[in-house]
Tab-separated table of C-alpha atoms in Angstrom:
chain	number	residue	atom	x	y	z
U	1	MET	CA	-17.906	8.079	-61.956
U	2	VAL	CA	-18.108	4.264	-61.741
U	3	GLY	CA	-14.604	4.182	-60.188
U	4	ILE	CA	-15.635	6.737	-57.606
U	5	THR	CA	-18.754	4.738	-56.829
U	6	ASN	CA	-16.757	1.534	-56.398
U	7	LYS	CA	-14.355	3.276	-53.999
U	8	ILE	CA	-17.283	4.571	-51.990
U	9	MET	CA	-18.802	1.104	-51.853
U	10	ILE	CA	-15.512	-0.497	-50.745
U	11	ALA	CA	-15.010	2.179	-48.099
U	12	GLU	CA	-18.524	1.558	-46.844
U	13	MET	CA	-17.897	-2.188	-46.671
U	14	ARG	CA	-14.740	-1.612	-44.630
U	15	ARG	CA	-16.559	0.760	-42.311
U	16	GLN	CA	-19.254	-1.822	-41.716
U	17	GLN	CA	-16.663	-4.550	-41.125
U	18	LYS	CA	-14.903	-2.339	-38.581
U	19	LEU	CA	-18.220	-1.580	-36.915
U	20	SER	CA	-19.083	-5.289	-36.810
U	21	GLN	CA	-15.734	-6.113	-35.227
U	22	SER	CA	-16.257	-3.389	-32.636
U	23	ILE	CA	-19.636	-4.913	-31.796
U	24	VAL	CA	-18.057	-8.363	-31.445
U	25	ASP	CA	-15.370	-6.915	-29.162
U	26	GLY	CA	-18.050	-5.245	-27.073
U	27	GLN	CA	-20.077	-8.452	-26.802
U	28	THR	CA	-16.896	-10.317	-25.767
U	29	ALA	CA	-16.183	-7.689	-23.143
U	30	ILE	CA	-19.707	-8.075	-21.771
U	31	SER	CA	-19.488	-11.871	-21.605
U	32	THR	CA	-15.949	-12.079	-20.175
U	33	GLY	CA	-15.993	-8.967	-18.039
U	34	ILE	CA	-12.657	-7.878	-19.569
U	35	THR	CA	-12.370	-4.920	-21.914
U	36	LEU	CA	-8.611	-4.747	-22.333
U	37	ASN	CA	-7.546	-7.579	-24.642
U	38	LYS	CA	-4.949	-5.947	-26.896
U	39	PRO	CA	-2.729	-2.841	-26.891
U	40	SER	CA	-4.957	-0.990	-29.328
U	41	ASP	CA	-7.853	-1.127	-26.850
U	42	ASP	CA	-6.027	1.343	-24.573
U	43	ALA	CA	-2.277	1.728	-25.033
U	44	LEU	CA	-1.642	3.421	-21.680
U	45	ALA	CA	-3.764	0.939	-19.723
U	46	TRP	CA	-2.059	-1.935	-21.571
U	47	VAL	CA	1.375	-0.701	-20.437
U	48	GLN	CA	0.130	-0.340	-16.865
U	49	VAL	CA	-1.392	-3.841	-16.872
U	50	SER	CA	1.865	-5.264	-18.224
U	51	ASP	CA	3.792	-3.583	-15.400
U	52	ILE	CA	1.301	-4.891	-12.853
U	53	GLY	CA	1.582	-8.387	-14.337
U	54	ARG	CA	5.343	-8.367	-13.858
U	55	SER	CA	4.901	-7.147	-10.290
U	56	GLN	CA	2.378	-9.896	-9.609
U	57	ALA	CA	4.803	-12.521	-10.930
U	58	GLN	CA	7.515	-11.229	-8.599
U	59	GLN	CA	5.071	-11.104	-5.706
U	60	ALA	CA	4.084	-14.726	-6.385
U	61	ALA	CA	7.740	-15.790	-6.255
U	62	TRP	CA	8.262	-13.982	-2.948
U	63	GLN	CA	5.069	-15.445	-1.513
U	64	ALA	CA	6.232	-18.937	-2.503
U	65	ASN	CA	9.515	-18.282	-0.700
U	66	VAL	CA	7.680	-17.072	2.395
U	67	SER	CA	5.423	-20.130	2.311
U	68	TYR	CA	8.371	-22.507	2.080
U	69	GLY	CA	10.254	-20.525	4.724
U	70	THR	CA	7.238	-20.681	7.025
U	71	THR	CA	7.100	-24.458	6.625
U	72	ARG	CA	10.796	-24.768	7.497
U	73	ALA	CA	10.411	-22.398	10.438
U	74	ALA	CA	7.454	-24.386	11.792
U	75	THR	CA	9.419	-27.635	11.588
U	76	ALA	CA	12.389	-26.023	13.340
U	77	GLU	CA	10.107	-24.697	16.086
U	78	SER	CA	8.568	-28.139	16.530
U	79	ASN	CA	11.976	-29.817	16.772
U	80	LEU	CA	13.257	-27.244	19.237
U	81	SER	CA	10.183	-27.742	21.402
U	82	GLU	CA	10.682	-31.498	21.400
U	83	ILE	CA	14.401	-31.118	22.156
U	84	ASN	CA	13.472	-28.881	25.086
U	85	ASN	CA	11.067	-31.546	26.366
U	86	LEU	CA	13.747	-34.210	26.037
U	87	LEU	CA	16.268	-32.101	27.945
U	88	THR	CA	13.666	-31.533	30.663
U	89	ARG	CA	13.361	-35.289	30.962
U	90	ALA	CA	17.152	-35.632	30.952
U	91	GLN	CA	17.332	-33.129	33.805
U	92	GLU	CA	14.814	-35.210	35.774
U	93	LEU	CA	16.816	-38.369	35.157
U	94	VAL	CA	20.149	-36.850	36.178
U	95	THR	CA	18.547	-35.355	39.292
U	96	SER	CA	17.134	-38.738	40.255
U	97	ALA	CA	20.572	-40.295	39.716
U	98	ARG	CA	21.890	-38.256	42.657
U	99	ASN	CA	19.810	-40.410	44.957
U	100	GLY	CA	22.395	-42.411	46.855
U	101	SER	CA	20.020	-45.347	47.256
U	102	LEU	CA	19.875	-46.172	43.528
U	103	ASN	CA	20.750	-49.761	42.751
U	104	ASP	CA	22.589	-50.921	39.644
U	105	THR	CA	19.372	-51.806	37.833
U	106	SER	CA	17.865	-48.351	38.351
U	107	ARG	CA	21.132	-46.679	37.360
U	108	ALA	CA	21.286	-48.791	34.172
U	109	ALA	CA	17.696	-47.842	33.311
U	110	ILE	CA	18.551	-44.144	33.648
U	111	VAL	CA	21.625	-44.559	31.473
U	112	GLU	CA	19.553	-46.405	28.858
U	113	GLU	CA	16.923	-43.672	28.718
U	114	LEU	CA	19.558	-40.943	28.551
U	115	GLY	CA	21.154	-42.795	25.648
U	116	THR	CA	17.822	-42.846	23.858
U	117	ILE	CA	17.355	-39.115	24.503
U	118	ARG	CA	20.843	-38.443	23.162
U	119	THR	CA	20.128	-40.409	19.963
U	120	THR	CA	16.712	-38.791	19.452
U	121	ILE	CA	18.078	-35.263	19.860
U	122	ASP	CA	20.884	-36.010	17.408
U	123	GLU	CA	18.332	-37.274	14.872
U	124	MET	CA	16.204	-34.158	15.296
U	125	LEU	CA	19.210	-31.878	14.880
U	126	ASN	CA	20.195	-33.626	11.648
U	127	GLN	CA	16.703	-34.233	10.273
U	128	LYS	CA	15.987	-33.429	6.600
U	129	ASP	CA	12.722	-32.742	4.799
U	130	TYR	CA	11.348	-34.595	1.770
U	131	GLN	CA	13.534	-32.479	-0.519
U	132	GLY	CA	16.669	-33.335	1.405
U	133	THR	CA	16.910	-29.881	2.989
U	134	PRO	CA	18.099	-29.952	6.616
U	135	VAL	CA	15.691	-28.681	9.257
U	136	PHE	CA	18.584	-26.614	10.614
U	137	ASP	CA	21.048	-25.081	8.160
U	138	GLU	CA	24.592	-26.339	8.171
U	139	GLY	CA	27.332	-23.858	9.038
U	140	GLN	CA	25.556	-20.736	7.832
U	141	SER	CA	21.872	-19.864	7.597
U	142	THR	CA	20.456	-19.835	4.069
U	143	LEU	CA	19.060	-16.405	3.201
U	144	VAL	CA	15.686	-16.501	1.454
U	145	PRO	CA	14.569	-13.523	-0.704
U	146	VAL	CA	11.136	-12.440	0.505
U	147	SER	CA	10.946	-8.889	-0.847
U	148	ARG	CA	12.973	-6.418	-2.875
U	149	GLY	CA	16.337	-6.113	-1.154
U	150	LEU	CA	15.243	-8.246	1.819
U	151	ASN	CA	16.643	-11.727	2.447
U	152	LEU	CA	15.787	-13.590	5.652
U	153	ALA	CA	17.329	-16.481	7.544
U	154	VAL	CA	14.259	-18.641	8.264
U	155	VAL	CA	15.986	-21.160	10.575
U	156	GLY	CA	19.124	-21.233	12.680
U	157	THR	CA	22.108	-23.465	12.018
U	158	ARG	CA	22.672	-26.825	13.628
U	159	GLN	CA	25.833	-25.421	15.187
U	160	GLU	CA	23.965	-22.463	16.718
U	161	VAL	CA	21.321	-24.758	18.147
U	162	SER	CA	23.490	-27.548	19.510
U	163	GLU	CA	27.018	-26.242	20.062
U	164	GLY	CA	28.920	-23.567	21.978
U	165	ILE	CA	26.948	-24.033	25.209
U	166	ASP	CA	28.706	-22.473	28.191
U	167	VAL	CA	29.085	-25.083	30.946
U	168	ASP	CA	31.126	-23.570	33.776
U	169	GLY	CA	33.322	-21.693	31.310
U	170	ALA	CA	33.729	-24.565	28.842
U	171	ALA	CA	31.995	-24.621	25.445
U	172	MET	CA	30.164	-27.917	24.947
U	173	SER	CA	27.618	-29.392	22.564
U	174	ILE	CA	24.338	-31.011	23.618
U	175	ASP	CA	25.739	-34.359	22.562
U	176	GLU	CA	28.854	-33.856	24.709
U	177	ILE	CA	26.736	-32.777	27.691
U	178	LEU	CA	24.544	-35.871	27.470
U	179	ALA	CA	27.561	-38.112	26.956
U	180	ALA	CA	29.169	-36.607	30.072
U	181	SER	CA	25.941	-37.179	32.012
U	182	ILE	CA	25.855	-40.836	31.034
U	183	THR	CA	29.497	-41.284	32.022
U	184	ALA	CA	28.925	-39.529	35.360
U	185	ILE	CA	25.921	-41.683	36.222
U	186	GLU	CA	27.763	-44.838	35.263
U	187	GLY	CA	30.636	-43.749	37.532
U	188	GLY	CA	28.296	-43.030	40.430
U	189	VAL	CA	30.345	-40.108	41.809
U	190	ASP	CA	27.915	-37.494	43.136
U	191	ALA	CA	30.183	-34.526	42.355
U	192	ASP	CA	30.445	-35.647	38.725
U	193	ILE	CA	26.679	-36.148	38.515
U	194	ALA	CA	26.157	-32.654	39.962
U	195	ASP	CA	28.425	-31.228	37.256
U	196	ALA	CA	26.502	-33.218	34.657
U	197	LEU	CA	23.244	-31.763	35.961
U	198	SER	CA	24.624	-28.247	35.554
U	199	GLY	CA	25.467	-29.089	31.954
U	200	VAL	CA	21.965	-30.382	31.201
U	201	LYS	CA	20.432	-27.252	32.740
U	202	ALA	CA	22.738	-25.080	30.610
U	203	ALA	CA	21.711	-27.038	27.500
U	204	GLN	CA	18.021	-26.532	28.271
U	205	SER	CA	18.521	-22.807	28.846
U	206	HIS	CA	20.369	-22.605	25.536
U	207	ILE	CA	17.524	-24.335	23.677
U	208	THR	CA	14.994	-21.983	25.316
U	209	ILE	CA	16.912	-19.034	23.886
U	210	GLU	CA	17.047	-20.706	20.457
U	211	GLN	CA	13.267	-21.192	20.623
U	212	ALA	CA	12.853	-17.465	21.222
U	213	ARG	CA	15.114	-16.666	18.280
U	214	GLN	CA	13.201	-19.033	16.041
U	215	GLY	CA	9.967	-17.424	17.177
U	216	VAL	CA	11.293	-14.035	16.042
U	217	ARG	CA	12.130	-15.512	12.606
U	218	SER	CA	8.641	-16.990	12.324
U	219	ASP	CA	7.024	-13.696	13.335
U	220	ARG	CA	8.998	-11.796	10.681
U	221	LEU	CA	7.897	-14.290	8.043
U	222	GLU	CA	4.279	-13.884	9.120
U	223	VAL	CA	4.490	-10.087	8.976
U	224	ILE	CA	6.089	-10.139	5.533
U	225	GLY	CA	3.595	-12.736	4.306
U	226	THR	CA	0.711	-10.519	5.399
U	227	ARG	CA	2.288	-7.502	3.711
U	228	LEU	CA	2.785	-9.439	0.461
U	229	THR	CA	-0.845	-10.551	0.563
U	230	ASP	CA	-2.000	-6.945	1.022
U	231	ILE	CA	0.161	-5.806	-1.891
U	232	ASP	CA	-1.164	-8.622	-4.077
U	233	ILE	CA	-4.751	-7.640	-3.281
U	234	ASP	CA	-3.951	-4.034	-4.196
U	235	LEU	CA	-2.322	-5.077	-7.495
U	236	THR	CA	-5.277	-7.317	-8.325
U	237	GLU	CA	-7.724	-4.474	-7.708
U	238	ARG	CA	-5.671	-2.054	-9.807
U	239	ARG	CA	-5.484	-4.551	-12.650
U	240	ALA	CA	-9.191	-5.261	-12.434
U	241	ASN	CA	-9.951	-1.541	-12.640
U	242	LEU	CA	-7.873	-1.293	-15.811
U	243	GLU	CA	-9.127	-4.472	-17.461
U	244	SER	CA	-12.683	-4.830	-16.252
U	245	THR	CA	-15.693	-3.956	-18.325
U	246	ASP	CA	-17.917	-1.026	-17.449
U	247	LEU	CA	-21.062	-2.958	-18.334
U	248	GLN	CA	-23.378	0.038	-18.515
U	249	GLU	CA	-21.047	1.946	-20.836
U	250	VAL	CA	-20.216	-1.047	-23.070
U	251	ILE	CA	-23.820	-2.236	-23.374
U	252	SER	CA	-24.916	1.278	-24.321
U	253	ARG	CA	-22.145	1.514	-26.932
U	254	VAL	CA	-22.909	-1.909	-28.430
U	255	GLN	CA	-26.610	-1.095	-28.705
U	256	SER	CA	-25.761	2.159	-30.468
U	257	GLN	CA	-23.372	0.378	-32.828
U	258	LEU	CA	-25.960	-2.276	-33.630
U	259	LEU	CA	-28.395	0.457	-34.654
U	260	GLN	CA	-25.689	2.122	-36.768
U	261	LEU	CA	-24.793	-1.166	-38.450
U	262	GLU	CA	-28.411	-2.015	-39.133
U	263	ALA	CA	-28.987	1.408	-40.707
U	264	ALA	CA	-25.776	1.175	-42.751
U	265	GLN	CA	-26.614	-2.311	-44.012
U	266	SER	CA	-30.108	-1.195	-44.944
U	267	ALA	CA	-28.758	1.802	-46.878
U	268	TYR	CA	-26.097	-0.384	-48.498
U	269	ALA	CA	-28.745	-2.857	-49.622
U	270	ARG	CA	-30.881	-0.083	-51.171
U	271	ILE	CA	-27.864	1.322	-53.021
U	272	ASN	CA	-26.992	-2.094	-54.416
U	273	GLN	CA	-30.514	-2.406	-55.800
U	274	GLN	CA	-30.058	0.749	-57.925
U	275	THR	CA	-28.830	0.549	-61.461
U	276	LEU	CA	-25.718	2.242	-62.829
U	277	PHE	CA	-27.960	4.823	-64.558
U	278	ASP	CA	-29.666	5.549	-61.224
U	279	LEU	CA	-26.293	6.245	-59.593
U	280	ILE	CA	-24.988	8.580	-62.328
U	281	SER	CA	-28.221	10.359	-63.109
């Protein structure tokens, strides 16, 4: 009989301990706003939250790629715009060089400015960011993963931007076109200067097309970035629904458990005050 009584008492102590822990968990859920803290709280919800967590980690990686790609694309767009402006100025200079009344000093000034434009464009085509990454990819565009199964080229290559320009059937680079313009102006032959002007116009048209292509790349990055943000918001809401505390339900449960614990402790205290003869009588 004493052994049975001891077992009952131990079982009651364990029940009260479990009830106390449940109350503590409920109070924690109320204060933190999160109910799901361990698998035993809700095994199915825990699995779903784990899956969502992995998806969020992948989404974060893709968003980081899009952010970096957007930065590269913006720099490429800026450089292309400046190159276009410089070629516009080069076109003005070559046009003015066709004026037969130019003296040697004026011609030398035009050549000097064209040389500066040539150097500046070359620097912009070969520019690198703080990480040493070229503004324009070399040889082949680097593909950046931005979603499952989707890799994007965020900038064009230096070769695409500056080479293969059709000048009267001949493929030339921007550097070669500007070099030819300088040589033509130095020579002073109007026919050569006219050919040089055609080359500069072709270079500017080529850069305008490259600007349009870069704009398409930037737009795609923006669309994908927006989609990733929408997906992340959806995942966050789904996770919150699984983890978040239903305050009304939890508060009600904790209050009920507190009453149960108080009653159990009161009964336990009364039992402990009885003697062995009281228990077995």
